[in-house]
PDB file of C-alpha atoms in Angstrom:
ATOM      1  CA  UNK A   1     -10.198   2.027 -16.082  1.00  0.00           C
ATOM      2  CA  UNK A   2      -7.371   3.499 -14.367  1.00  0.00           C
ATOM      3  CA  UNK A   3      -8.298   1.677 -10.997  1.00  0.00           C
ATOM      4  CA  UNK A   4      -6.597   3.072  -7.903  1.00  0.00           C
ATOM      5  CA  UNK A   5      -4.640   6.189  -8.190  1.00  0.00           C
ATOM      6  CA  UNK A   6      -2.335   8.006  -5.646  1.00  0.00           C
ATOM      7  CA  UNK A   7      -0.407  11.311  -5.319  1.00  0.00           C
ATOM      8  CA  UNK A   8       1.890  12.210  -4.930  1.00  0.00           C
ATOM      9  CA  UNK A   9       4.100   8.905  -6.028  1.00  0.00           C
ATOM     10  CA  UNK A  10       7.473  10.738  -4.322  1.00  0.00           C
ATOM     11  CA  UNK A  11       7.410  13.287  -1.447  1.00  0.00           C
ATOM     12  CA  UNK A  12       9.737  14.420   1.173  1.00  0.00           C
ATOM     13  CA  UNK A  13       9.005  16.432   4.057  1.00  0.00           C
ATOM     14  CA  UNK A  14      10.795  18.263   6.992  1.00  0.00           C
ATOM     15  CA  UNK A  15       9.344  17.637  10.549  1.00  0.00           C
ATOM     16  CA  UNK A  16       6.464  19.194  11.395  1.00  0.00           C
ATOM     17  CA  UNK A  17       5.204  20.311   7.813  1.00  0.00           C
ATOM     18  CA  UNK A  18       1.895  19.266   6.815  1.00  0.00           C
ATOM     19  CA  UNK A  19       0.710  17.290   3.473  1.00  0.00           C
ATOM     20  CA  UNK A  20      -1.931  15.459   1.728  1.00  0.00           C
ATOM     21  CA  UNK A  21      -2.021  12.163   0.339  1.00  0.00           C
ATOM     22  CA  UNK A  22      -4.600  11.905  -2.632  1.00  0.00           C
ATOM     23  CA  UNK A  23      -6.229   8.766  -3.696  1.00  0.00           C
ATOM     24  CA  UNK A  24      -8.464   8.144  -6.076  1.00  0.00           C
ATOM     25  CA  UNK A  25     -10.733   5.199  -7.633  1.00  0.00           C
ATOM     26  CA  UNK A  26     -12.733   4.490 -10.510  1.00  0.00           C
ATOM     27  CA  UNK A  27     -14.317   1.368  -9.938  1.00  0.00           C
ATOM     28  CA  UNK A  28     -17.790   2.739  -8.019  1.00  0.00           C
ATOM     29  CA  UNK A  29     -15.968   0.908  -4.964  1.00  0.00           C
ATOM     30  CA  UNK A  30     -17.478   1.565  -0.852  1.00  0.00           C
ATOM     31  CA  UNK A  31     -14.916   0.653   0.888  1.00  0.00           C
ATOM     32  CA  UNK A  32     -11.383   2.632   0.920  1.00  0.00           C
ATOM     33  CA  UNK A  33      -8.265   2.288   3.237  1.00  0.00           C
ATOM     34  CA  UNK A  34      -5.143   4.007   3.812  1.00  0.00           C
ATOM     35  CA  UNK A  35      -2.293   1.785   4.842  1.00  0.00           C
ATOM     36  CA  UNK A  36       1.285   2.427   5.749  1.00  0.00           C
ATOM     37  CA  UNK A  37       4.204   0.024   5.153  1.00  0.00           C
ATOM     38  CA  UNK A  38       7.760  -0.681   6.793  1.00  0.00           C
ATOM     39  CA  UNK A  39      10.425  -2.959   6.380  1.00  0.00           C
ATOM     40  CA  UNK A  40       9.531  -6.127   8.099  1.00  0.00           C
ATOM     41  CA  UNK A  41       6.403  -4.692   9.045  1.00  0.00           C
ATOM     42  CA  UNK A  42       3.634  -5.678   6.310  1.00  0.00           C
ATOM     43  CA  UNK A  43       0.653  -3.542   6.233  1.00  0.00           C
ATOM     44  CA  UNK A  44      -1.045  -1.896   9.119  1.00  0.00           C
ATOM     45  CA  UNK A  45      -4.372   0.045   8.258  1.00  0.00           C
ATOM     46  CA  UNK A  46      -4.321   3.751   9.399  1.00  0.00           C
ATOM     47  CA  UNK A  47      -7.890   4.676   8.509  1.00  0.00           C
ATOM     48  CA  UNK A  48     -11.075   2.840   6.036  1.00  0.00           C
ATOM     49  CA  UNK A  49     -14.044   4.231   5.166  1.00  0.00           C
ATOM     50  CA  UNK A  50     -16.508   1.806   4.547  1.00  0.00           C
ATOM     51  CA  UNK A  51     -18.676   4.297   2.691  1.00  0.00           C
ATOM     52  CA  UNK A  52     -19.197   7.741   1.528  1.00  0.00           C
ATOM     53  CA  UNK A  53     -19.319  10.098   4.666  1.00  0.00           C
ATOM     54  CA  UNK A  54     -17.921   7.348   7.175  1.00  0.00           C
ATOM     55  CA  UNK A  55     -14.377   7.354   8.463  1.00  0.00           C
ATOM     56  CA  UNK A  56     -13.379   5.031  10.847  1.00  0.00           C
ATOM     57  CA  UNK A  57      -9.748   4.511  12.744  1.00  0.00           C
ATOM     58  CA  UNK A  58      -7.447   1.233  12.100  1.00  0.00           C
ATOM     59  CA  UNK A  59      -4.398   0.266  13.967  1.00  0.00           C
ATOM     60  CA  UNK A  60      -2.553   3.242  13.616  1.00  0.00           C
ATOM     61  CA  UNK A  61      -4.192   6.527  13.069  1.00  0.00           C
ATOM     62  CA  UNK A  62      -2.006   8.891  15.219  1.00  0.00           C
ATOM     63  CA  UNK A  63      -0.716  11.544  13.442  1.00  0.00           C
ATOM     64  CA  UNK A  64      -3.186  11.193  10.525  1.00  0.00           C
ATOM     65  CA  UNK A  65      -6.592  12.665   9.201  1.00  0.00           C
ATOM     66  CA  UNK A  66      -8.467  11.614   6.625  1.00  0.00           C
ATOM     67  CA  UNK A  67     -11.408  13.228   4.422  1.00  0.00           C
ATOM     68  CA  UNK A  68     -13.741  11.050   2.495  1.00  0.00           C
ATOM     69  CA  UNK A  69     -14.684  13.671   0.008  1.00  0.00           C
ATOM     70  CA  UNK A  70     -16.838  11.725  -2.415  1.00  0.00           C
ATOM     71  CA  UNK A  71     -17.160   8.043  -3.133  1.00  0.00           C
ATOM     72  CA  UNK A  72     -14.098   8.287  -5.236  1.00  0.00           C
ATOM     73  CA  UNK A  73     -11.976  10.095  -3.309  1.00  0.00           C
ATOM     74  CA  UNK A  74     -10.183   9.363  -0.109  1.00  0.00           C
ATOM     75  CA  UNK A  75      -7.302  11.830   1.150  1.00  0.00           C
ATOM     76  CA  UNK A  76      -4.678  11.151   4.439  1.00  0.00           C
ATOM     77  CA  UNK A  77      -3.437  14.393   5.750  1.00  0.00           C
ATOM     78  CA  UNK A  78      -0.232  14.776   7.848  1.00  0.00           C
ATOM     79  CA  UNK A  79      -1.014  17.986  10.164  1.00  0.00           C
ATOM     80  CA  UNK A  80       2.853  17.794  11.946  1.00  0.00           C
ATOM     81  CA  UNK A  81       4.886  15.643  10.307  1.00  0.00           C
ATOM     82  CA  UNK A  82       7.320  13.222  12.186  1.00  0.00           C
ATOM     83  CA  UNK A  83      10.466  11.280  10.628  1.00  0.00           C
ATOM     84  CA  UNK A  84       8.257   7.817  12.386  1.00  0.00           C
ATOM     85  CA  UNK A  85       5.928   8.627   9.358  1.00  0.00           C
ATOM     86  CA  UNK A  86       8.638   7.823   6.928  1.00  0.00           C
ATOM     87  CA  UNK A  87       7.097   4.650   5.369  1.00  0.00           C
ATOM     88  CA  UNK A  88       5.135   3.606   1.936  1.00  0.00           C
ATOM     89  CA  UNK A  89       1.773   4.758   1.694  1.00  0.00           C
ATOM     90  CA  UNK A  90      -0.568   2.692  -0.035  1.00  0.00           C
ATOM     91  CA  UNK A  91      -4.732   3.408  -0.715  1.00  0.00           C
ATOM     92  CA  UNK A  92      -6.403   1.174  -1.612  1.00  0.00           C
ATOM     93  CA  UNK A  93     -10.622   0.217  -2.638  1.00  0.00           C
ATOM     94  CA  UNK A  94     -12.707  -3.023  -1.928  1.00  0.00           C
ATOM     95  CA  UNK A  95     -15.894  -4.284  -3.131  1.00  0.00           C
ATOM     96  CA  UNK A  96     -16.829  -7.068  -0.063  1.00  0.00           C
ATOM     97  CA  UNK A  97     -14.183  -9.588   0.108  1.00  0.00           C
ATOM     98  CA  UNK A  98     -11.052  -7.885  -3.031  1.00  0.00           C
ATOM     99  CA  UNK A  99      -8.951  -4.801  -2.410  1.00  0.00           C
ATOM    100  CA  UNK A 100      -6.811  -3.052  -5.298  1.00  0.00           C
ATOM    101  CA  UNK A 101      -3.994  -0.914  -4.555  1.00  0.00           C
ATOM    102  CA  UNK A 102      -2.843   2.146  -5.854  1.00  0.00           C
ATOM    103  CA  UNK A 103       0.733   2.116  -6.647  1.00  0.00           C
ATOM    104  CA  UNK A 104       2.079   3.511  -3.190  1.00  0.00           C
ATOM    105  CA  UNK A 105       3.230   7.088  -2.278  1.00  0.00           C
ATOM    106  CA  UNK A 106       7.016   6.685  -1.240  1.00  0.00           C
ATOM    107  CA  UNK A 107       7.305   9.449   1.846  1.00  0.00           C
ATOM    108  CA  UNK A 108      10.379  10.387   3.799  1.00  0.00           C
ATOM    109  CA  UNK A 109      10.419  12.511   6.220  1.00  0.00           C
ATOM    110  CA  UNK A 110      13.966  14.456   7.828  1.00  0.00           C
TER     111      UNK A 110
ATOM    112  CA  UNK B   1      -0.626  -9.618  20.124  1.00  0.00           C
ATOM    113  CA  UNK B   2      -0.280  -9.718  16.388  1.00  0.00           C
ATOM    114  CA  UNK B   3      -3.194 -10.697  14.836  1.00  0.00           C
ATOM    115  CA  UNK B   4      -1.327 -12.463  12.032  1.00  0.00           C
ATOM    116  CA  UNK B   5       1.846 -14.193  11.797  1.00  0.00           C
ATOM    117  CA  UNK B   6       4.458 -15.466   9.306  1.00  0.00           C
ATOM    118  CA  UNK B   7       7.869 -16.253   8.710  1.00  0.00           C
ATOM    119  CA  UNK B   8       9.579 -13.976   7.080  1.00  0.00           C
ATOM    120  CA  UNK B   9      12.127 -15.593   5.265  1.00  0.00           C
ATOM    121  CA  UNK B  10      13.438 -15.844   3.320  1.00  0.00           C
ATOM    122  CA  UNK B  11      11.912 -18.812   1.783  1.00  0.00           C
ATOM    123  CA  UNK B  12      14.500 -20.275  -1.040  1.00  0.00           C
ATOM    124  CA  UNK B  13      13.302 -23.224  -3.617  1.00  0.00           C
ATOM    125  CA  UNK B  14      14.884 -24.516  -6.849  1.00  0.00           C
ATOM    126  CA  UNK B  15      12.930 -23.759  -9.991  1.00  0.00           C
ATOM    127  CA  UNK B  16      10.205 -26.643 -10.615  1.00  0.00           C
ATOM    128  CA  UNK B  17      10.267 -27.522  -6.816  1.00  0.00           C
ATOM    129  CA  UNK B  18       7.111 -26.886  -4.639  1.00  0.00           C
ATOM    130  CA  UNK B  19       6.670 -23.588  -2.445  1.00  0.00           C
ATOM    131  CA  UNK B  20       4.850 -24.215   0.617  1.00  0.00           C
ATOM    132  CA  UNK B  21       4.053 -20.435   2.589  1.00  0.00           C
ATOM    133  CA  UNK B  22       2.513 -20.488   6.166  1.00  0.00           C
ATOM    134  CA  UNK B  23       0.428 -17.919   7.604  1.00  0.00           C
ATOM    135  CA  UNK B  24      -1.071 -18.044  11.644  1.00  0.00           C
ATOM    136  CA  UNK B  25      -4.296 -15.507  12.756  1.00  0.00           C
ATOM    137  CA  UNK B  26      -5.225 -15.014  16.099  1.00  0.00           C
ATOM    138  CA  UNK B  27      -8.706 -13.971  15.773  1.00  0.00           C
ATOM    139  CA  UNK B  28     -11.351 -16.942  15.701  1.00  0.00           C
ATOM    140  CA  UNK B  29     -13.808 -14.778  14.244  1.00  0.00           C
ATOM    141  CA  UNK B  30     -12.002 -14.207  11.231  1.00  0.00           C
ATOM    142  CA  UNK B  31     -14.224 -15.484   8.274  1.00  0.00           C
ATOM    143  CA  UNK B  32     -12.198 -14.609   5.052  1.00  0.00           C
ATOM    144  CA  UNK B  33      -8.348 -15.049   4.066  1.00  0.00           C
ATOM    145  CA  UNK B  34      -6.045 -14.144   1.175  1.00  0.00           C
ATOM    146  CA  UNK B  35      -2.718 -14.177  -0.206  1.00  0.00           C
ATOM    147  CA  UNK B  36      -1.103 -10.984  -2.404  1.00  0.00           C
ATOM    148  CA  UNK B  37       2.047 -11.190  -3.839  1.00  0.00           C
ATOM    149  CA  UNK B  38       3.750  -7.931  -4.021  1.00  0.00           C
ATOM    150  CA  UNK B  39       7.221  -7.350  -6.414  1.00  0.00           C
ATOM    151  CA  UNK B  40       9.567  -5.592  -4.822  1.00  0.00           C
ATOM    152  CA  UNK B  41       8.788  -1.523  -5.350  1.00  0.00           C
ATOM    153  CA  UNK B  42       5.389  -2.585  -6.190  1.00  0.00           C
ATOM    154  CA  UNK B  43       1.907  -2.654  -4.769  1.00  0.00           C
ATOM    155  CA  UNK B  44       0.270  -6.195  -3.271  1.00  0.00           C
ATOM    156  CA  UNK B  45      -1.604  -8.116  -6.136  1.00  0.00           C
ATOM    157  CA  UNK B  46      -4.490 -10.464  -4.841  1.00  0.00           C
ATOM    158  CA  UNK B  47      -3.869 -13.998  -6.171  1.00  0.00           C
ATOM    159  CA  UNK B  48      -5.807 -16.559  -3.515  1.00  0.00           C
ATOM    160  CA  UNK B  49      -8.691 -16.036  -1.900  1.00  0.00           C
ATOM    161  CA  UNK B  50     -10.304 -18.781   0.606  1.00  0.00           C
ATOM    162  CA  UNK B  51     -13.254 -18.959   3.093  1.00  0.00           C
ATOM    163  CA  UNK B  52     -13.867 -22.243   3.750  1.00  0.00           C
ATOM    164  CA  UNK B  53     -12.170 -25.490   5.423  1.00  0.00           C
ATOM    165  CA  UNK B  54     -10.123 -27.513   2.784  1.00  0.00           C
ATOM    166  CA  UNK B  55      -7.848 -26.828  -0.351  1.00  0.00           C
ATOM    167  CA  UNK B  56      -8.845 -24.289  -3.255  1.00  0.00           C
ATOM    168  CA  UNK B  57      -7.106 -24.197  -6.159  1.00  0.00           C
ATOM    169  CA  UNK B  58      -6.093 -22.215  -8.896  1.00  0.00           C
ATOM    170  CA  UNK B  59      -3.537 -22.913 -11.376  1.00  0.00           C
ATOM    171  CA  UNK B  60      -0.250 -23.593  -9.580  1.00  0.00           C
ATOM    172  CA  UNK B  61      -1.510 -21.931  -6.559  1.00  0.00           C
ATOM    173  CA  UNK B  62      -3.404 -23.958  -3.829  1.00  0.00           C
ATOM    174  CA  UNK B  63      -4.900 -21.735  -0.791  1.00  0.00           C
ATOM    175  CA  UNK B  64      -5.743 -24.712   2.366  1.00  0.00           C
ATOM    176  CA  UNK B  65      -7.545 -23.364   5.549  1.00  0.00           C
ATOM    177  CA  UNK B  66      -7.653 -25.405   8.398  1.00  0.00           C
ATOM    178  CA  UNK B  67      -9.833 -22.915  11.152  1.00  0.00           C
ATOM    179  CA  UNK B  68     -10.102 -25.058  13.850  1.00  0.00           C
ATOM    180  CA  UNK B  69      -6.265 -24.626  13.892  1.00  0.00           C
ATOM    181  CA  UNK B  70      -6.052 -21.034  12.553  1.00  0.00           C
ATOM    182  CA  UNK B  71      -3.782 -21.720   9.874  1.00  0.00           C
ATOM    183  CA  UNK B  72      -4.020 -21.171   6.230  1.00  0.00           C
ATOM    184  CA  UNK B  73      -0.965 -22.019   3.734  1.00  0.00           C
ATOM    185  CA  UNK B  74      -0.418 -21.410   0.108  1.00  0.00           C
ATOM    186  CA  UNK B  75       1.317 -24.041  -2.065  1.00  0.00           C
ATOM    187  CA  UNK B  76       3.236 -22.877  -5.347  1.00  0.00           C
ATOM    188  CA  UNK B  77       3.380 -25.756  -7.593  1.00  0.00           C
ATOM    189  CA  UNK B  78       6.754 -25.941 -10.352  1.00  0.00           C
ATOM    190  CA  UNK B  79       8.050 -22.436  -8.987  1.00  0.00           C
ATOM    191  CA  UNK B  80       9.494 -19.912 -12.038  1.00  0.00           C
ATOM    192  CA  UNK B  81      11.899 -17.217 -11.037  1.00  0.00           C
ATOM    193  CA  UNK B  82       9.223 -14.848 -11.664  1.00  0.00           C
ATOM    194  CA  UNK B  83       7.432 -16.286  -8.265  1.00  0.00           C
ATOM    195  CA  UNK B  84       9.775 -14.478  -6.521  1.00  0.00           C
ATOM    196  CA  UNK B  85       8.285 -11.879  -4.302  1.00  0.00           C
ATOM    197  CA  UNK B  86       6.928 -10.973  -1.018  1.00  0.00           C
ATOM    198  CA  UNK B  87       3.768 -13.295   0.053  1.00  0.00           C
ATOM    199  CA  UNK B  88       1.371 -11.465   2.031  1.00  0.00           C
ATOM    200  CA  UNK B  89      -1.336 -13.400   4.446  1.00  0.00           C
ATOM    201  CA  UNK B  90      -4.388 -11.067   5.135  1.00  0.00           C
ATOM    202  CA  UNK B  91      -7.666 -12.142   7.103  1.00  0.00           C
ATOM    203  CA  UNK B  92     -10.712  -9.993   7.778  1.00  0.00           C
ATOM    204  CA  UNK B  93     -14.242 -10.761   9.685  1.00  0.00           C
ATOM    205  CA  UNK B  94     -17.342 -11.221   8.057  1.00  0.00           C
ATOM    206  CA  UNK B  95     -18.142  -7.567   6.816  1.00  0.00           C
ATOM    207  CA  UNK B  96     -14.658  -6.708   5.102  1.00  0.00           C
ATOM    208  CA  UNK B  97     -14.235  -3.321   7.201  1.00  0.00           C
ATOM    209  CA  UNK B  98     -10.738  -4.163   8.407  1.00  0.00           C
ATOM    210  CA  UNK B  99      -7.721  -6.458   6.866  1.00  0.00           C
ATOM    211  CA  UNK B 100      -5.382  -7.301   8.808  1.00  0.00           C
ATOM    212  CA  UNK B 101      -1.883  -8.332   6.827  1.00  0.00           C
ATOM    213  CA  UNK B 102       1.061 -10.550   7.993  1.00  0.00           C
ATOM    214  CA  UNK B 103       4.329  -9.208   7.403  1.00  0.00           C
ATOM    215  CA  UNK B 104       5.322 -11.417   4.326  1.00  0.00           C
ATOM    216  CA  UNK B 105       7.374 -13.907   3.555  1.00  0.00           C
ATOM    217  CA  UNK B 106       9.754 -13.307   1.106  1.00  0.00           C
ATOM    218  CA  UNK B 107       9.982 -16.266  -1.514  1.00  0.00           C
ATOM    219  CA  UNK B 108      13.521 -16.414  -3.858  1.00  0.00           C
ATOM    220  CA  UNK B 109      13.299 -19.279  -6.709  1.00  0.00           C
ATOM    221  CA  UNK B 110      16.785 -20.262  -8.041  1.00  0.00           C
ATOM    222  CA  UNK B 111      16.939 -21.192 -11.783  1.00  0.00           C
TER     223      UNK B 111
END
């Protein structure tokens, strides 16, 4: 099992280009969030899905889209990026009460 | 208001000396807590997880949960250097839709 997976692991943007964060699980998991971290900040939740087809918005989903394409899959899409979005981007799946992470997509953005 | 608080550091103990972390929540209606520890570079590891009023423990690590004051602590007994990380508090309400994470507290443990 290669658990949670993300790409890209390294990315750097300009402002106001648009990418896509994949993420990807193998463990037949519902639930599936997309968090961003910051110095000093911990982890604030941008979007979860708590199953395939539903999306719903954390405490920070400005700026951000996300697809749940399958019960595996769970993408974050920048449409305009902004250097505020430079942070660590971490997915991560949850059967009830345990989350695993992925291993983090590091994203700066000049 | 931040729904969860603690210090962040950082937290320095001798090797072989207890570890005590401290973690605040705002929300009364949160029903389930947990502690990662996440390496530096690295993503957050789940190592505690507690639901209940009183002590839980597992190995060195001891998870206590006191609601009626909204605090929940984690103890490391005889600290090793490779303790030494980031200590992440998380709660969540009864269905697990949302976590909510404290911004760590950073733990160092001299040899």
């Amino acid at each position: 099992n290669a658990g949670v997976t993300q790409t890209p692991k390294f990315q750097v943007l300009k402002t106001g280009q648009s990418m896509t964060l994949q993420c990807a699980q193998d463990m037949n998991h519902n639930s599936m969030y997309w968090y961003r971290q910051d110095p000093g900040m911990g982890l604030r939740l941008i979007y979860y899905s708590a199953s395939e087809g539903t999306t719903d918005k954390g405490e920070v989903p400005n700026g951000y889209n996300v697809s749940r394409l399958n019960k595996r899959e769970f993408s974050l899409r920048l449409e305009s990026a902004a250097p505020s979005q430079t942070s660590v981007y971490f997915c991560a799946s949850s059967e009830e009460d345990t989350q695993y992470f992925g291993p983090g997509t590091r994203l700066t953005v000049l | 208001q931040k729904e969860v608080e603690q210090n962040s550091g950082p937290l320095s103990v001798p090797e072989g000396a207890i570890a005590s972390l401290n973690c605040t929540y705002s929300d009364r209606g949160s029903q389930s807590f947990f502690w990662y520890r996440q390496y530096s570079g690295k993503s957050p590891e789940l190592i505690m997880s507690i639901y209940s009023n009183g002590d839980k423990e597992d190995g060195r690590f001891t998870a206590q949960l006191n609601k009626a004051s909204q605090y929940v602590s984690l103890l490391i007994r005889d600290s090793q250097p490779s303790d030494s990380a980031t200590y992440l508090c998380a709660v969540t309400p009864y269905n697990f839709n949302k976590f909510y994470f404290g911004s760590g507290t950073k733990l160092n443990v001299k040899p």
